[in-house]
Short mmCIF file of C-alpha atoms in Angstrom, two decimals:
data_model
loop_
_atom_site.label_atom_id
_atom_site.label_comp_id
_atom_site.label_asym_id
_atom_site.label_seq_id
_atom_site.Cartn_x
_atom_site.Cartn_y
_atom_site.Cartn_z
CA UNK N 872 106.97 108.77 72.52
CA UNK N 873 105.91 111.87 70.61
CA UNK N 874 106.80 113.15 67.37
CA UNK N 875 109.42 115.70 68.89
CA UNK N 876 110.78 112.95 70.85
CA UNK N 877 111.22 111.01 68.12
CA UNK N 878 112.51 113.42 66.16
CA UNK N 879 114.92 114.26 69.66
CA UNK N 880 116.19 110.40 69.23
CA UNK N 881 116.58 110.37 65.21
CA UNK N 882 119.08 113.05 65.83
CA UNK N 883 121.14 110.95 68.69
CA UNK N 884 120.82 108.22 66.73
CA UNK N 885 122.05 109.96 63.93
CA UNK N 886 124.96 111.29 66.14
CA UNK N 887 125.95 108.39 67.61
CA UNK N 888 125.87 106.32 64.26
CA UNK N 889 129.01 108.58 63.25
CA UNK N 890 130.72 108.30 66.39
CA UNK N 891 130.69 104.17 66.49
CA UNK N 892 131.55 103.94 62.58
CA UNK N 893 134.69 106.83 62.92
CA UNK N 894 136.70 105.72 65.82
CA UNK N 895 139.02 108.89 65.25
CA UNK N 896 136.43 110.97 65.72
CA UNK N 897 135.20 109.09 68.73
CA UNK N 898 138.25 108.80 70.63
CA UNK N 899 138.60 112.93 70.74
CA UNK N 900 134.67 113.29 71.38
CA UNK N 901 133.46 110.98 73.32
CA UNK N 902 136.36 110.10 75.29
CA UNK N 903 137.31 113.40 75.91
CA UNK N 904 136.41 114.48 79.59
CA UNK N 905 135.58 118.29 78.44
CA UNK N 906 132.34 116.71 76.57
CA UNK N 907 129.14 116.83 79.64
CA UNK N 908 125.77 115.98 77.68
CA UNK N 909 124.28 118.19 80.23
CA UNK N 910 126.03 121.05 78.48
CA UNK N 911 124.22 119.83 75.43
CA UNK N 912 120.81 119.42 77.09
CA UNK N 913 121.30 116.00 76.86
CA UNK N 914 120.34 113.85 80.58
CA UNK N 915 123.56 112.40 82.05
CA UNK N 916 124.14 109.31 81.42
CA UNK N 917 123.33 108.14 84.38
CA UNK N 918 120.13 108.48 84.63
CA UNK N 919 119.34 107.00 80.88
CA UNK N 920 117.46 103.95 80.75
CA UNK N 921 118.51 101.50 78.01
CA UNK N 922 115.42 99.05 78.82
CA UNK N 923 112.74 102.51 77.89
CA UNK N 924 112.35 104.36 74.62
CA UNK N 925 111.24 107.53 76.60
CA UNK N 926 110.95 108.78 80.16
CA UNK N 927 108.50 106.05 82.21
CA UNK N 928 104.63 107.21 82.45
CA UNK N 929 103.77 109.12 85.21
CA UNK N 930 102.48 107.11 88.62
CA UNK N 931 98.87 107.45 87.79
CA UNK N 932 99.27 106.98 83.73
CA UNK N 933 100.73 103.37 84.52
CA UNK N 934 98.15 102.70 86.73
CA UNK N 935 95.93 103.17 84.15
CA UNK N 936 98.03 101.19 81.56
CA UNK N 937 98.18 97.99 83.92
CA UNK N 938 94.46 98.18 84.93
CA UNK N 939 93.53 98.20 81.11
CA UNK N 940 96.20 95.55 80.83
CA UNK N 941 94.25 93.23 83.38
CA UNK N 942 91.09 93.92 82.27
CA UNK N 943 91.29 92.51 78.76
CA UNK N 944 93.68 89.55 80.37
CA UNK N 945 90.37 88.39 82.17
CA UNK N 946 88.08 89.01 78.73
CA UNK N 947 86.98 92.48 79.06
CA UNK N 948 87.50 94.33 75.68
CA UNK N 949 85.65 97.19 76.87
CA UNK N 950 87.84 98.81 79.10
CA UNK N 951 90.63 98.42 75.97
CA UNK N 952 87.87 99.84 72.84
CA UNK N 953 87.47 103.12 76.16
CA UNK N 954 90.86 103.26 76.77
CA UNK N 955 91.45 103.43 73.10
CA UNK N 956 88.93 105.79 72.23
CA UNK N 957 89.49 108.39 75.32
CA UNK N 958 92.63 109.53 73.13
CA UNK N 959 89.95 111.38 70.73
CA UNK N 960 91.94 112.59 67.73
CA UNK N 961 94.70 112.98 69.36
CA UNK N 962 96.60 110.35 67.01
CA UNK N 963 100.17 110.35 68.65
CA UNK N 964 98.60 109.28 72.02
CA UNK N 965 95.93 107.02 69.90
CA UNK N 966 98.61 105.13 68.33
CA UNK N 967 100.62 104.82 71.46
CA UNK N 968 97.59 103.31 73.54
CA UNK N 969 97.26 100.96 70.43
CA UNK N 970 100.51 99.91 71.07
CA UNK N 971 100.12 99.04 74.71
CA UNK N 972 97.43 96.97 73.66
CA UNK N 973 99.39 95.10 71.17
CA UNK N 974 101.55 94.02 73.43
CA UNK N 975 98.85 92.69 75.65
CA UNK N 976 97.08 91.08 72.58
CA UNK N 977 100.60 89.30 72.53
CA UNK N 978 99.95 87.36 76.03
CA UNK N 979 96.01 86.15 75.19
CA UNK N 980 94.72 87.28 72.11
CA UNK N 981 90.88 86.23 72.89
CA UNK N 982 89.49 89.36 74.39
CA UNK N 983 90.59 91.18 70.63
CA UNK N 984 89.14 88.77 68.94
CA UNK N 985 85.57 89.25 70.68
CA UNK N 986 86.07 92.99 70.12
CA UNK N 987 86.44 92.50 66.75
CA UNK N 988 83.08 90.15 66.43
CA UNK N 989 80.86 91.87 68.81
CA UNK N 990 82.48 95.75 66.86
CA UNK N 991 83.80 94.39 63.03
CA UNK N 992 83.32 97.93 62.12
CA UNK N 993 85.43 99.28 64.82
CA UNK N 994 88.44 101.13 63.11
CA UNK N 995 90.97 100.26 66.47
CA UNK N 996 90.01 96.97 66.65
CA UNK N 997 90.69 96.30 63.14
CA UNK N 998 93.99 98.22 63.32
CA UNK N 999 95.45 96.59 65.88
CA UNK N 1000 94.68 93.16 64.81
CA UNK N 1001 96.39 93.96 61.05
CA UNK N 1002 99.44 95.43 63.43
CA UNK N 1003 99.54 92.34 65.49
CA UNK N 1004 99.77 90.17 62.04
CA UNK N 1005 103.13 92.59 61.13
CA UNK N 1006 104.56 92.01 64.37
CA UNK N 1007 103.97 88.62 64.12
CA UNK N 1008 106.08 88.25 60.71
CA UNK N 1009 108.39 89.92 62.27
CA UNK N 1010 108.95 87.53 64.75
CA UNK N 1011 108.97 84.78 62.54
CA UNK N 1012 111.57 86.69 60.39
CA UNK N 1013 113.69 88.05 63.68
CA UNK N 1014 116.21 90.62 64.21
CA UNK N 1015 119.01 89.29 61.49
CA UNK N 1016 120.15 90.48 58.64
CA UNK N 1017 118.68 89.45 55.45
CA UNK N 1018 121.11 86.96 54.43
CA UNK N 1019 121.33 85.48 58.24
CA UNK N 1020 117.80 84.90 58.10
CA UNK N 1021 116.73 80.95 57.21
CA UNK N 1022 114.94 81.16 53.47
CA UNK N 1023 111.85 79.35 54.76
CA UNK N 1024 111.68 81.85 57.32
CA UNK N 1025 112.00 84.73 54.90
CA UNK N 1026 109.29 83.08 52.77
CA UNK N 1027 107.03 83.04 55.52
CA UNK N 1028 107.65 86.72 56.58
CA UNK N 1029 106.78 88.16 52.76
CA UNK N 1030 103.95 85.75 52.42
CA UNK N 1031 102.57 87.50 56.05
CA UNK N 1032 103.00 91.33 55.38
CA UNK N 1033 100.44 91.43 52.21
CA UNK N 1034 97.92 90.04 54.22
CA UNK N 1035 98.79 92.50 57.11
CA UNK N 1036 98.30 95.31 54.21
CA UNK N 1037 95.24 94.04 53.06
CA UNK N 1038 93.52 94.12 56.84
CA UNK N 1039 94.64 97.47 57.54
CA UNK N 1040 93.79 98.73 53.96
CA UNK N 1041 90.25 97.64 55.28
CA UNK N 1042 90.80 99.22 58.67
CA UNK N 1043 91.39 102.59 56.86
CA UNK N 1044 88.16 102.28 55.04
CA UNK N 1045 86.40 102.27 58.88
CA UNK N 1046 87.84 105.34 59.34
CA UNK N 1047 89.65 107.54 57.22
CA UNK N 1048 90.28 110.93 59.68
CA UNK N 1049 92.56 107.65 61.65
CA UNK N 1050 95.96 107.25 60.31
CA UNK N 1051 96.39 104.31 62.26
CA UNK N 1052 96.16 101.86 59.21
CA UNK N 1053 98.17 103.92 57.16
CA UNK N 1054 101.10 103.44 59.84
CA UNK N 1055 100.63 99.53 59.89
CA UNK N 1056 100.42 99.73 56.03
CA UNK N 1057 103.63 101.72 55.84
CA UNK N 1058 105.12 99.56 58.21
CA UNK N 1059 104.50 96.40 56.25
CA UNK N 1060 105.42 98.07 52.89
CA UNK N 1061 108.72 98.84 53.95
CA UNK N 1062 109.54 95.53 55.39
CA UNK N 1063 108.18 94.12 52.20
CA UNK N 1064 110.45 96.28 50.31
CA UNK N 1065 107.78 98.09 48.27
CA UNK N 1066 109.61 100.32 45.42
CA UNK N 1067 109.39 103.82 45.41
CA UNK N 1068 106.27 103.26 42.68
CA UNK N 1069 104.51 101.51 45.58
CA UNK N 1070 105.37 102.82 48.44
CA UNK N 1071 104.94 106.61 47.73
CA UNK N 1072 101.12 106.28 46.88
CA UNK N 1073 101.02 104.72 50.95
CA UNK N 1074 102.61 107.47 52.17
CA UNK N 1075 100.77 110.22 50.12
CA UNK N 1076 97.30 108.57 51.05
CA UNK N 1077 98.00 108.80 54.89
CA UNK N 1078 95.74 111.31 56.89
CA UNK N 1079 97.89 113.00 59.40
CA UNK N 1080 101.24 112.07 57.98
CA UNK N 1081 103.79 113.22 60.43
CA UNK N 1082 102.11 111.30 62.89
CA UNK N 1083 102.44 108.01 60.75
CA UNK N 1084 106.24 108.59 60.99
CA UNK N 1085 106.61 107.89 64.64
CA UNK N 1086 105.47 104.31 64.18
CA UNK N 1087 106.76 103.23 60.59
CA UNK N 1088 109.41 102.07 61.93
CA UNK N 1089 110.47 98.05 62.41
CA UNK N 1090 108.20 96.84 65.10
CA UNK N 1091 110.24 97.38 68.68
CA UNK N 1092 109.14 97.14 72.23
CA UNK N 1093 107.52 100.13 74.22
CA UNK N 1094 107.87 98.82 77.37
CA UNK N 1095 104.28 97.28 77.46
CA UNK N 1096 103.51 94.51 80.16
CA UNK N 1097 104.67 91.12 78.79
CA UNK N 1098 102.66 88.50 80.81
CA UNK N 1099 99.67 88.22 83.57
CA UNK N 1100 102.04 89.51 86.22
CA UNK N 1101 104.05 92.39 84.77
CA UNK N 1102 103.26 95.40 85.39
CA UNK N 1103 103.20 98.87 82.88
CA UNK N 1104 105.27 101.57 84.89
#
């Protein structure tokens, strides 16, 4: 998803928010058969897709995705650090082929961690194993709310995210045109609950900061394959 996209979904977000919590106002909206989303620019509702953040890739582009996917499955970090590194400074489509790989990282780990030993200086690498430690608390915390979630398991999470902070501070220092790290630190910080005194020095530091906001967010799925046999379309 790019920035404008995300920007696109803040706004329906935003917009849909008000209609859920103001049932008035959604019985004469929504349920009104004068309002088309077409009208609006909006795609019908028909064709949305609540399983995709964004349109799916085009043929070729998941092609791509699924070959890189494979490739690291059976050990071969290369094709990932080229896949990576093909996105140039382009930093929205950087970070979004970072993500891909996170989720693959998520099935077998072992072809990151020989990137990371045969390249320790290698920015990406670095990044997306301090990313892969976030998502990782994350999991351990899960989707509840605070006071839902078991106290052992909240210890755990907070004990995780400075560590996550402290790999991608290092990542940064790799590379400090990428604002990868800065979007992992960010990340972290916020599901840390840095105050404003912390947190505003992290987002002041970032290189390219509106690209760090379209991935500060909680962790969430992109859609990236999610075993051996998935595929990335």
């Amino acid at each position: 998803m790019t920035i404008s996209g995300a920007v696109v979904l803040g706004v329906l977000l935003i917009v849909l928010y008000r209609v859920v919590s103001t049932p008035r106002n959604a019985d004469g909206w929504v349920g009104d058969d004068r309002f088309v989303a077409s009208s609006y620019g909006l795609p019908p509702r028909a064709q949305l897709d609540s399983r995709r953040a964004g349109p799916p890739p085009p043929a070729h582009r998941a092609d791509e995705r699924q070959a890189v996917a494979e490739a690291a499955w059976e050990g071969d970090w290369k094709s990932a650090e080229r896949y990576v590194s093909a996105a140039g400074e382009d930093w929205d489509e950087r970070w979004a082929r970072l993500e891909l790989l996170q989720h693959v990282a998520g099935e077998d780990d072992a072809w990151l961690e020989a990137w990371r030993a045969a390249e320790p200086g290698n920015c990406d690498a670095a990044t997306l194993h301090a990313s892969i430690m976030v998502h990782r608390a994350w999991e351990i915390r899960g989707s509840g709310y605070a006071h839902e979630v078991m106290s052992s398991d909240m210890d755990r999470f907070r004990a995780m995210l400075p560590a996550a902070i402290q790999e991608a501070e290092r990542a940064a220092l790799l590379d400090p045109a990428n604002p990868g790290p800065w979007v992992v630190m960010i990340t972290a910080a916020r599901g840390a609950q840095y105050r404003r005194a912390r947190f505003k020095p992290l987002w002041e530091g970032s290189p390219a900061r509106p690209t760090t906001t379209r991935g500060t967010g909680r962790p969430s799925s992109t859609g990236a394959p999610s075993g051996s046999a998935a595929t990335v379309a």
